[in-house]
Coordinates of N, CA and C in Angstrom, one line a residue:
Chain A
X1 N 187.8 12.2 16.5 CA 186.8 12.3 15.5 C 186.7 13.7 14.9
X2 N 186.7 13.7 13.8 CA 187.1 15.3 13.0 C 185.3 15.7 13.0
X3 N 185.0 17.0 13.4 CA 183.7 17.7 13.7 C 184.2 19.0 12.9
X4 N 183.1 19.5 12.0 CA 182.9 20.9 11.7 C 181.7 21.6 12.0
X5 N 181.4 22.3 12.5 CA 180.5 22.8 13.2 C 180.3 24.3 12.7
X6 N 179.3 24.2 11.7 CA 178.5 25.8 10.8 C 177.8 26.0 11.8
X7 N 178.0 28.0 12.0 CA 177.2 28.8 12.6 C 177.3 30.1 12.1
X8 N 176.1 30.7 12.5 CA 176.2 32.7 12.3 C 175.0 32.6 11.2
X9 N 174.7 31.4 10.4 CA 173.3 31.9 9.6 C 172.1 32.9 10.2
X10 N 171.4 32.7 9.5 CA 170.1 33.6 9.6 C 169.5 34.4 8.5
X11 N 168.6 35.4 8.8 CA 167.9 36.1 8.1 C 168.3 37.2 7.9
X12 N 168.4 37.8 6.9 CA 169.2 39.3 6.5 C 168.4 39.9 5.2
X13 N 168.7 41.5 5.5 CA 167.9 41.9 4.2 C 169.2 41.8 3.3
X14 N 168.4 42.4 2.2 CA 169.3 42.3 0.8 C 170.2 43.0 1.4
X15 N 171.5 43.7 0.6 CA 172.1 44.2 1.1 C 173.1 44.1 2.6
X16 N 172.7 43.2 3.2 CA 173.0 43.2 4.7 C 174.3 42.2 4.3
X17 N 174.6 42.2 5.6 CA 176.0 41.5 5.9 C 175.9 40.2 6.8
X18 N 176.6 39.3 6.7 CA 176.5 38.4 7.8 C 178.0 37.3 7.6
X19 N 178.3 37.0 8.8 CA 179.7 36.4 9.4 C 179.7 35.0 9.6
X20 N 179.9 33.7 8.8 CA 179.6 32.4 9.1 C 181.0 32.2 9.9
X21 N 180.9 30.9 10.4 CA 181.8 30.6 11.3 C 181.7 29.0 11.1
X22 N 183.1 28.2 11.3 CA 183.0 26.8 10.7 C 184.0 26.9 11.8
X23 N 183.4 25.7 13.3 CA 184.6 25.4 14.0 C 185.3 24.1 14.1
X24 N 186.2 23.8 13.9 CA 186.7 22.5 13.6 C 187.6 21.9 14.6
X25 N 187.2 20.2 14.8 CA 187.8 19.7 15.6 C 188.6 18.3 15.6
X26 N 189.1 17.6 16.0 CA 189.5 16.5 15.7 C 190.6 16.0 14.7
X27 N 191.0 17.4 13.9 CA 192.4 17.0 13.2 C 193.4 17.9 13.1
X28 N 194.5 18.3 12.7 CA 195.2 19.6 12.7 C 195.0 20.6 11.6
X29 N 193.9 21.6 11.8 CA 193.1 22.1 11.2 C 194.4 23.2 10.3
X30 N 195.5 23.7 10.3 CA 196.1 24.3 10.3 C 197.2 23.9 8.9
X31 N 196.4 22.3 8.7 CA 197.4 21.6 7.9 C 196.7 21.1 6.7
X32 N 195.1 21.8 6.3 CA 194.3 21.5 5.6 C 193.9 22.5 4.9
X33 N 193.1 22.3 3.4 CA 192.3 23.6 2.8 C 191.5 23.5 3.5
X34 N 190.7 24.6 3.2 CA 189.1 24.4 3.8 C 188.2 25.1 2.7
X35 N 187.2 24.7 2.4 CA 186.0 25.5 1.4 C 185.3 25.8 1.5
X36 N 184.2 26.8 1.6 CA 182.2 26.6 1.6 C 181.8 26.5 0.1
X37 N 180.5 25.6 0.7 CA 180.1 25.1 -0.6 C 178.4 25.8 -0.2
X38 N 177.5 26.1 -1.2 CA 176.1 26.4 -0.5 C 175.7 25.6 -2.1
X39 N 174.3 25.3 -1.1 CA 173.2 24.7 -2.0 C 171.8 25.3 -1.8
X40 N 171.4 26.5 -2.8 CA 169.9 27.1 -3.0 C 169.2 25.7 -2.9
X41 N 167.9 26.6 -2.1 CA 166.5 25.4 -1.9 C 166.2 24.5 -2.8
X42 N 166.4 23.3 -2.8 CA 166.0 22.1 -4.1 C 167.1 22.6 -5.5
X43 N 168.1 23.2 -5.2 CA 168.8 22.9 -6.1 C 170.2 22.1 -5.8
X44 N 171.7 22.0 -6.6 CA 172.5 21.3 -6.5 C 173.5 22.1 -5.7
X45 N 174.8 21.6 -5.7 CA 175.5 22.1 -4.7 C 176.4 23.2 -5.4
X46 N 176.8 23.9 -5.0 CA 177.8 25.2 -5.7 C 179.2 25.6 -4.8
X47 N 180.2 25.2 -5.5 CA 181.4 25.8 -4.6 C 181.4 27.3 -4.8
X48 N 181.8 27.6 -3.4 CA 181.7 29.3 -3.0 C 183.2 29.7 -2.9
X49 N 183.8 28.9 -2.4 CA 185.2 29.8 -2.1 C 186.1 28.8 -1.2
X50 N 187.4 29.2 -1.2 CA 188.6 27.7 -0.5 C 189.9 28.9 -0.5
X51 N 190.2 28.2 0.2 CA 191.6 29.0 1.5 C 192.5 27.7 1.6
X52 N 193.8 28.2 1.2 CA 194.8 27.1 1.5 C 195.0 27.0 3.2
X53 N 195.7 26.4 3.4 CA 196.0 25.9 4.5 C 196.5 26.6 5.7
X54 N 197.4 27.8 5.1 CA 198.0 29.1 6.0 C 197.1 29.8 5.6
X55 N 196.5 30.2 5.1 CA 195.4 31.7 4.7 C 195.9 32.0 4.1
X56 N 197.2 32.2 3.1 CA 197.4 32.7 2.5 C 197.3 32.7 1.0
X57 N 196.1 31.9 0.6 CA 195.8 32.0 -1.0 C 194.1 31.7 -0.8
X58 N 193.7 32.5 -1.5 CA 192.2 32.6 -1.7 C 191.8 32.6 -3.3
X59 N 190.4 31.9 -2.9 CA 189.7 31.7 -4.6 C 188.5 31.7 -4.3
X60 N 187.7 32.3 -5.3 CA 186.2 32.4 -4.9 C 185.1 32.2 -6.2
X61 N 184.2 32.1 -6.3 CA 183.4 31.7 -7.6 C 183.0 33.1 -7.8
X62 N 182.7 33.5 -9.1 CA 182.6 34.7 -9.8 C 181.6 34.9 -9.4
X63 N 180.3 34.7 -9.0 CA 179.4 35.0 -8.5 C 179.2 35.5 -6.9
X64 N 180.0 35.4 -6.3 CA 180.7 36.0 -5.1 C 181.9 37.0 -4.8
X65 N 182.4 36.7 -5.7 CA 183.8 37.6 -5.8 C 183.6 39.0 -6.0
X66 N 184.2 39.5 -4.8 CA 184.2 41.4 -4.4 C 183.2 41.4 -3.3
X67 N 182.2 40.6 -2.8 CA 181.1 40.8 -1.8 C 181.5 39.5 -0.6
X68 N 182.4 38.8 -0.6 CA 182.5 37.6 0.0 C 184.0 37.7 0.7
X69 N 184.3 37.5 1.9 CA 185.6 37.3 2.2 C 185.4 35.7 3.2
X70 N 186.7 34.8 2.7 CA 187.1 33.5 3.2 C 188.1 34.1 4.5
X71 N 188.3 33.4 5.0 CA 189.6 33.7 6.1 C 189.8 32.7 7.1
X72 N 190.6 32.8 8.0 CA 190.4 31.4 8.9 C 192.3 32.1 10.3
X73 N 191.3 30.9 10.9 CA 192.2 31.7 12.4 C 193.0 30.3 13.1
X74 N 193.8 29.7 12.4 CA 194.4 28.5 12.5 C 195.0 28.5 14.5
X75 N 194.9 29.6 15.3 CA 194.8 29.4 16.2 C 193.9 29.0 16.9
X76 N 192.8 29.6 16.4 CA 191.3 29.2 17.2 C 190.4 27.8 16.7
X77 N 191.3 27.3 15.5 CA 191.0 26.6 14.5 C 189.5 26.5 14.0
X78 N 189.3 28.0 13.8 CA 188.0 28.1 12.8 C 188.2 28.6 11.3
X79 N 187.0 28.7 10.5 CA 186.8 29.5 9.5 C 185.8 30.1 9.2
X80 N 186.1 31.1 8.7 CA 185.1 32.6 8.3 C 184.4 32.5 7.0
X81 N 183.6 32.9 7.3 CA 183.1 33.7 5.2 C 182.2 34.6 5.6
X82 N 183.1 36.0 5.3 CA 182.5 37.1 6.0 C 181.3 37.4 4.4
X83 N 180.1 37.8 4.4 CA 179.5 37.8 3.3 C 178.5 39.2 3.4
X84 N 179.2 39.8 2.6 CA 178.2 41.5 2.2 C 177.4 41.3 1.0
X85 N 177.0 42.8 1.2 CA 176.3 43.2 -0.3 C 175.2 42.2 -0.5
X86 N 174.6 41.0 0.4 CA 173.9 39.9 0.2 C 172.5 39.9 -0.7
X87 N 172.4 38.9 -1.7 CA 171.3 39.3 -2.5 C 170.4 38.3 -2.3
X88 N 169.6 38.3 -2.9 CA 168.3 37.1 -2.9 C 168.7 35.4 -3.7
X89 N 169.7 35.9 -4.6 CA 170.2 34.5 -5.0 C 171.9 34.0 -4.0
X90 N 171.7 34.3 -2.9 CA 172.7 34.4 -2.3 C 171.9 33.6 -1.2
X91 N 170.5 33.1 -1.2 CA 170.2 32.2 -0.1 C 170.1 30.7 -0.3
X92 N 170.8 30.4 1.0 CA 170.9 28.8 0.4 C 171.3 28.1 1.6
X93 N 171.9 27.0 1.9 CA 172.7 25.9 3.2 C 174.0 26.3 2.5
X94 N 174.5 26.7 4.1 CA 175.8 26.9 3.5 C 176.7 26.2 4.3
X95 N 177.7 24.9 3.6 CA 178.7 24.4 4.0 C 179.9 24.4 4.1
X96 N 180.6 24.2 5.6 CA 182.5 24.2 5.2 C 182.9 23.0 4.9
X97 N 183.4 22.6 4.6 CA 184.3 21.5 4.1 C 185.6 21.4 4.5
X98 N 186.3 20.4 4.1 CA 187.7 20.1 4.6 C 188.1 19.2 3.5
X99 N 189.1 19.8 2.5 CA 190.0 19.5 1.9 C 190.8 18.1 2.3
X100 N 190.6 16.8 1.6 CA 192.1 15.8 1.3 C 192.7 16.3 2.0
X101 N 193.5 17.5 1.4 CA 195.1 17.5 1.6 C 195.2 19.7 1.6
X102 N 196.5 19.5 1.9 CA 197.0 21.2 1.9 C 196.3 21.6 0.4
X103 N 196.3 21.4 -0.4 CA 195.8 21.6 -1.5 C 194.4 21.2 -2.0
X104 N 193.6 22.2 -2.9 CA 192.4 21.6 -3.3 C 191.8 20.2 -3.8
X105 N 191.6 19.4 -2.8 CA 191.4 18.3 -3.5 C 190.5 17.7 -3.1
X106 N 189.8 16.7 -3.5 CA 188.3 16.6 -2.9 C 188.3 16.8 -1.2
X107 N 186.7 16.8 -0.9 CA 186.6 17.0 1.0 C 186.4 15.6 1.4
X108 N 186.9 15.6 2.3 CA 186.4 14.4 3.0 C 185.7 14.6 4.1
X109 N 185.3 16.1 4.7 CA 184.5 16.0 6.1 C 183.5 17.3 5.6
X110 N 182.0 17.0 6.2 CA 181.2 18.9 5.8 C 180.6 18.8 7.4
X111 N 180.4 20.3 7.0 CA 179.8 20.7 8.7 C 178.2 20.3 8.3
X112 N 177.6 20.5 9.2 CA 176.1 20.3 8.9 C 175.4 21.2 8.6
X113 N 176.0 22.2 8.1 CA 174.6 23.6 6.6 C 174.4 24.2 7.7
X114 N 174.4 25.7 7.6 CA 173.6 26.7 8.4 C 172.9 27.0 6.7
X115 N 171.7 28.1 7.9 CA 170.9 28.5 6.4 C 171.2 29.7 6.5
X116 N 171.3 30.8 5.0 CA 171.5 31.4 5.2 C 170.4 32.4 4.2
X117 N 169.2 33.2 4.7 CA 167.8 33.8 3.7 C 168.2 34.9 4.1
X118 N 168.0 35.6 2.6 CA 168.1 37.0 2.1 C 166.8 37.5 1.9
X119 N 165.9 38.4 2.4 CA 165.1 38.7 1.5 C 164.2 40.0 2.8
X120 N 163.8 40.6 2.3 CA 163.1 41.9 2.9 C 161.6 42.0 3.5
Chain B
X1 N 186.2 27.9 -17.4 CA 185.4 27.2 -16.5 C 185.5 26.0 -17.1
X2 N 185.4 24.5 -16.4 CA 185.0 23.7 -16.3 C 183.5 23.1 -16.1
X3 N 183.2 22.6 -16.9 CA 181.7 21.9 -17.2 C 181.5 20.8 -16.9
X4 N 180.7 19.9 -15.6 CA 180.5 19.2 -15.4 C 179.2 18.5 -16.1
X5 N 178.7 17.7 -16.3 CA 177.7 17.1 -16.9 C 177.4 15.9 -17.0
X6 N 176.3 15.5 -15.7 CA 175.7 14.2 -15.5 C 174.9 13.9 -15.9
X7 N 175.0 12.3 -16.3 CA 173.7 11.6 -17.1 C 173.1 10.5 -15.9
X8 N 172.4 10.2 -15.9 CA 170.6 10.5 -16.2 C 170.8 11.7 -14.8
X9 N 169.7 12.7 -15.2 CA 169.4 13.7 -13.9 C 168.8 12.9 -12.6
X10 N 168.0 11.5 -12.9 CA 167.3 10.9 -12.4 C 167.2 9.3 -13.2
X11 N 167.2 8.7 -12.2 CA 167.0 7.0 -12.5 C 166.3 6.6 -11.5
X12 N 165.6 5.7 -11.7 CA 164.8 4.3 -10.8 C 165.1 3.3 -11.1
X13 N 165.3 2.7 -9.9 CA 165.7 1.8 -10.0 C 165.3 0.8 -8.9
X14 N 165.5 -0.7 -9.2 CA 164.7 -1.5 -7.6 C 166.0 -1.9 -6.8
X15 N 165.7 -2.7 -5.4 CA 166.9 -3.0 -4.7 C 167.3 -4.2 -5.4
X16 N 169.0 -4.4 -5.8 CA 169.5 -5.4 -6.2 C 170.3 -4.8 -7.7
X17 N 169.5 -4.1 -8.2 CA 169.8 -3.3 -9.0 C 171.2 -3.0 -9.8
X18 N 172.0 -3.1 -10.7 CA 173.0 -2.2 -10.6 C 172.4 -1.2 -11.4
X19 N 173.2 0.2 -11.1 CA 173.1 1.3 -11.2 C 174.5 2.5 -12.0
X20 N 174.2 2.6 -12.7 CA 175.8 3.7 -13.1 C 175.2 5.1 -13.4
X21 N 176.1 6.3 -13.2 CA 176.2 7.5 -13.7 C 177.1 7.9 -14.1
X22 N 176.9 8.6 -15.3 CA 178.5 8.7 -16.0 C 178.7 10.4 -15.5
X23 N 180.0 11.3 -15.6 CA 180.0 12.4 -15.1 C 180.9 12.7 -16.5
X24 N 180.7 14.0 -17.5 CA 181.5 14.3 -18.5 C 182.2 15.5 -18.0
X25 N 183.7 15.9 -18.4 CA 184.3 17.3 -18.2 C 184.1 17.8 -19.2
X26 N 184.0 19.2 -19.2 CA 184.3 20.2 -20.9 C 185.8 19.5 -21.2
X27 N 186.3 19.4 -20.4 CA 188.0 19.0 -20.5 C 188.8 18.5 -19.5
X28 N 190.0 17.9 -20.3 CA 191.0 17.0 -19.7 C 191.0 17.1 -18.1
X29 N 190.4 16.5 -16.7 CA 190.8 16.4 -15.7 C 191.6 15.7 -15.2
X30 N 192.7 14.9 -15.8 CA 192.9 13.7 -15.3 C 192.0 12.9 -14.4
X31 N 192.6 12.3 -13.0 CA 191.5 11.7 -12.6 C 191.3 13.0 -10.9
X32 N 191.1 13.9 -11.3 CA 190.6 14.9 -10.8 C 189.2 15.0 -10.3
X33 N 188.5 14.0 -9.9 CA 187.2 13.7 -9.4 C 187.0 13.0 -8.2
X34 N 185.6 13.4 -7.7 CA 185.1 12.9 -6.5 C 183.7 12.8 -6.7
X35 N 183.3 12.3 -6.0 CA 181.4 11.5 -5.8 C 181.1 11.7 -4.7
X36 N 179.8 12.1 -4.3 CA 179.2 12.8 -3.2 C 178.1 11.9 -3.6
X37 N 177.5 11.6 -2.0 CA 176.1 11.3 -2.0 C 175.4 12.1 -0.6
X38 N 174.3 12.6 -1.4 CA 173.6 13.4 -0.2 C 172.1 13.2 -0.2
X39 N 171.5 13.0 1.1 CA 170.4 12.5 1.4 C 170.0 13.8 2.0
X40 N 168.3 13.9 1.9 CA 167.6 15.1 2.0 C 167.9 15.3 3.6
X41 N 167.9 16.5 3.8 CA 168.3 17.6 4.7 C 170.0 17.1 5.0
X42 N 170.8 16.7 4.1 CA 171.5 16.3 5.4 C 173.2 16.8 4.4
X43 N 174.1 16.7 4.9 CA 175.5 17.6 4.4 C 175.9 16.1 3.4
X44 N 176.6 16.5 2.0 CA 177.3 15.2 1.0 C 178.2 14.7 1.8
X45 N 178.4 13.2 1.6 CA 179.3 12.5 1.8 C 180.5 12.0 1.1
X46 N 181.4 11.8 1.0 CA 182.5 11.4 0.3 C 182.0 9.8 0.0
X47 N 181.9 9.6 -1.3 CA 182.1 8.2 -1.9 C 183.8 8.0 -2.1
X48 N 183.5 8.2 -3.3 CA 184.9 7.9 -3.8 C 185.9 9.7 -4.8
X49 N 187.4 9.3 -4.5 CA 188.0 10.3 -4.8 C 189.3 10.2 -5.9
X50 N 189.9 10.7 -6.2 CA 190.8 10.6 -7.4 C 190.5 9.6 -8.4
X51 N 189.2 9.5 -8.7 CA 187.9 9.3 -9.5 C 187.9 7.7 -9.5
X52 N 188.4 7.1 -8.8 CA 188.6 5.8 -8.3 C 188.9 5.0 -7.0
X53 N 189.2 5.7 -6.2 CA 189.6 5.6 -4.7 C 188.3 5.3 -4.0
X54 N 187.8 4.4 -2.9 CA 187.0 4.6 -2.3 C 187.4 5.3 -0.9
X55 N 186.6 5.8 -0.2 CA 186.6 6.6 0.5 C 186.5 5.2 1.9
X56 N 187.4 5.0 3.1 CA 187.5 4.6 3.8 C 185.7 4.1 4.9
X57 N 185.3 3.7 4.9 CA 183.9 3.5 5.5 C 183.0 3.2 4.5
X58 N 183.7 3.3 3.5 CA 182.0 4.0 2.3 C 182.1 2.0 1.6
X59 N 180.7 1.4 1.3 CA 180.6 0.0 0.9 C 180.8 -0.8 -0.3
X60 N 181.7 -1.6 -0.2 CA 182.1 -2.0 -1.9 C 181.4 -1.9 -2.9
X61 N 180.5 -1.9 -2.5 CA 179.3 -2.4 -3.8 C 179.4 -0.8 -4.8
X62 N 180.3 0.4 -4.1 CA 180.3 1.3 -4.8 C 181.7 1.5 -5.0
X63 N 181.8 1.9 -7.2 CA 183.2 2.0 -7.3 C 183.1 3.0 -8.5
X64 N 184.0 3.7 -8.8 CA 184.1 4.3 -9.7 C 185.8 4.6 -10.9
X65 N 185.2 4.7 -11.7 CA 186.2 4.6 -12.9 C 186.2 5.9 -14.2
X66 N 187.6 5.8 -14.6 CA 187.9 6.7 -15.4 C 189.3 7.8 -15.0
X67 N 189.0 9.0 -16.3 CA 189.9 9.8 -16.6 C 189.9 10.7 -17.6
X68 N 190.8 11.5 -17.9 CA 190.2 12.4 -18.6 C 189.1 13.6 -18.7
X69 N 188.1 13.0 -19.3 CA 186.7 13.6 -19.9 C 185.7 12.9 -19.3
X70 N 185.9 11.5 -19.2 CA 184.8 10.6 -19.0 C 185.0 9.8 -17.2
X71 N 183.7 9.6 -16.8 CA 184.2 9.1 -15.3 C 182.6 8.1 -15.5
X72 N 183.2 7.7 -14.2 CA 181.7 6.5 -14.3 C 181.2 5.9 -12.9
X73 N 180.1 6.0 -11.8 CA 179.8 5.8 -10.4 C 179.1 4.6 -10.8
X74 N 179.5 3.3 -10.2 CA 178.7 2.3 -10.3 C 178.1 1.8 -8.9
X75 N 177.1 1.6 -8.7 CA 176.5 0.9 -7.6 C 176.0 -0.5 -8.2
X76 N 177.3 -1.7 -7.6 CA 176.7 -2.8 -8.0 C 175.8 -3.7 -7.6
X77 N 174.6 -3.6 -6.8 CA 173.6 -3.8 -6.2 C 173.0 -3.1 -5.2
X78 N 172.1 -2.2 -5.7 CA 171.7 -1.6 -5.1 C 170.8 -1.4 -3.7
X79 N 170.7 -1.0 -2.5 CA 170.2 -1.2 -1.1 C 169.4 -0.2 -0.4
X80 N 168.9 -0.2 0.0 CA 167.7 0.6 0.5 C 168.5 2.0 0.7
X81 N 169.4 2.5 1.4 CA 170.1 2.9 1.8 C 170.8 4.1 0.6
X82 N 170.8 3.3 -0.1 CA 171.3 4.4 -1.8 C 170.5 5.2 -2.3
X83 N 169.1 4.9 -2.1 CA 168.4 6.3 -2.7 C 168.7 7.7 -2.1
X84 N 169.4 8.2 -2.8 CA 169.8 9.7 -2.4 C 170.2 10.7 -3.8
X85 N 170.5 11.5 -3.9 CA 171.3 12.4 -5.3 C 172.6 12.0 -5.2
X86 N 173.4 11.9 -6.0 CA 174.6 11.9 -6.0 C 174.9 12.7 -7.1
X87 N 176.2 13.3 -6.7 CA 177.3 14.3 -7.6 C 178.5 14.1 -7.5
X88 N 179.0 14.6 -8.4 CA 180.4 14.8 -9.0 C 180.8 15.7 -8.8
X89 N 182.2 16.2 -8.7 CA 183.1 17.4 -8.1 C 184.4 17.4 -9.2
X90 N 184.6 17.8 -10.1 CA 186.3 18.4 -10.3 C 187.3 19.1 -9.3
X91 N 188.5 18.8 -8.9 CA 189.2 19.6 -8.5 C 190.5 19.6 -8.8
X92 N 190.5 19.6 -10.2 CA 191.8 19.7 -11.1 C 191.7 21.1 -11.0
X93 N 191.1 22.2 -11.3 CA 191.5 23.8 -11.5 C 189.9 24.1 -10.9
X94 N 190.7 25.9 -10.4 CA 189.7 26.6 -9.8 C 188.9 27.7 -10.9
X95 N 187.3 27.6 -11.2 CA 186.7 27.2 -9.5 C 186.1 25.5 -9.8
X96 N 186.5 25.1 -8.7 CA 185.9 23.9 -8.5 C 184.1 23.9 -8.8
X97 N 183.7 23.2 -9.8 CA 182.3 22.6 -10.2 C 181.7 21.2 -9.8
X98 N 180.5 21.2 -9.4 CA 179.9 20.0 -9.4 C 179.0 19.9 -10.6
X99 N 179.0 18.5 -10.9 CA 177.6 18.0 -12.0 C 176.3 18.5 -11.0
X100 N 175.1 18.6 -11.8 CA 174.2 18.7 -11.4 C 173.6 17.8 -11.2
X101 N 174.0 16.9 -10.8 CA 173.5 15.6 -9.4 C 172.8 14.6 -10.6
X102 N 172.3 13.3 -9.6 CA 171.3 12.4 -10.4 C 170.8 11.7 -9.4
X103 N 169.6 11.8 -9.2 CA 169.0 11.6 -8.5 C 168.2 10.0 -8.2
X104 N 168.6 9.2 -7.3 CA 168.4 7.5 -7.5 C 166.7 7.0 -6.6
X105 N 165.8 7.3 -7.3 CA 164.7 6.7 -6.6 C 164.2 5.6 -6.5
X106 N 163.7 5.3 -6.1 CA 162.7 3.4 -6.1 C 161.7 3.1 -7.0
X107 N 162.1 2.4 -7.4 CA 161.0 1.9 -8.7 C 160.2 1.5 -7.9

């Protein structure tokens, strides 16, 4: 049974840092994209950022890009989104996802949301 | 960027119902789409994918069509069970966009 399992949210000031973690189980995690998607309080869903399969190609939404790092540890089969510089529209549920295929293509599995509140 | 854009933001509708939401691109996706349905507090689910594919577990009564510019989520009788938001997803080019949902309540 394929499980993704979001952790590391919480409460941070502006500015602060914090380290999500997406652990995944049940398929060969090694052989998939992966993505976070976050959704602000009562609004819609927003892609954040997606990592190919080896780690080695990253993409991120302009609204994150330069304060956000994706990454992933295909031996421990997790994934990261290390997230600085954190602002107030930077709070929301934030999900991993799992890629169809090696390539971006719809998800077929999400972890179940960590929250993650910005604010002082 | 890519522009997603769902019609109705919201519908009512009763059980038995059919139901459609259409999803427009700024441009050509081929069939580069996916359908989410998400119920309050809880992570989207995969409906359907390469904007016509149903998603293995997910119930006939939901199917979806198109290409291009235009796409189309039909719920052909609708069940207690369906009222949730649903969205749309491009993943023809990055960054990946969703529509801004449509929301299915109970008449």
């Amino acid at each position: 049974e394929v499980q993704l399992v979001d952790s590391g949210g919480g409460l941070v000031q502006p500015g602060g840092s914090l380290r999500l973690s997406c652990a995944a189980s049940g398929f060969t995690f090694s052989s998939y994209a992966m993505s976070w998607v976050r959704q602000a309080p009562g609004k819609g869903l927003e892609w954040v950022s997606c990592i190919s399969d080896s780690g080695g190609t990253t993409y991120y939404a302009d609204s994150v890009k330069g304060r956000f790092t994706i990454s992933r540890d295909n031996s421990k089969n997790t994934l990261y989104l290390q997230m600085n510089s954190l602002r107030a529209e930077d709070t929301a549920v934030y999900y991993c996802a799992k890629h169809r295929g090696s390539s971006a293509t719809s998800y077929d599995y999400w972890g179940q949301g960590i929250l993650v509140a910005v604010s002082s | 960027d890519i522009q997603m854009t769902q019609s109705p933001s919201s519908v009512s509708a009763s059980v038995g119902d059919r139901v459609t939401i259409t999803c427009r691109a700024s441009q050509g996706i081929s069939n580069w789409l996916a359908w989410y349905q998400q119920k309050p507090g809880k992570a989207p689910k995969v409906l359907i994918y390469a904007a016509s594919s149903l998603q293995s577990g997910v119930p006939s009564r939901f199917s979806g069509s198109g290409s291009g510019t235009d796409f189309t989520l039909t719920i052909s009788s609708l069940q207690p069970a369906d009222f949730a938001t649903y969205y749309c997803q491009q993943t023809y080019s990055f960054p990946l966009t969703f529509g801004g949902g449509t929301k299915v309540e109970i008449k």
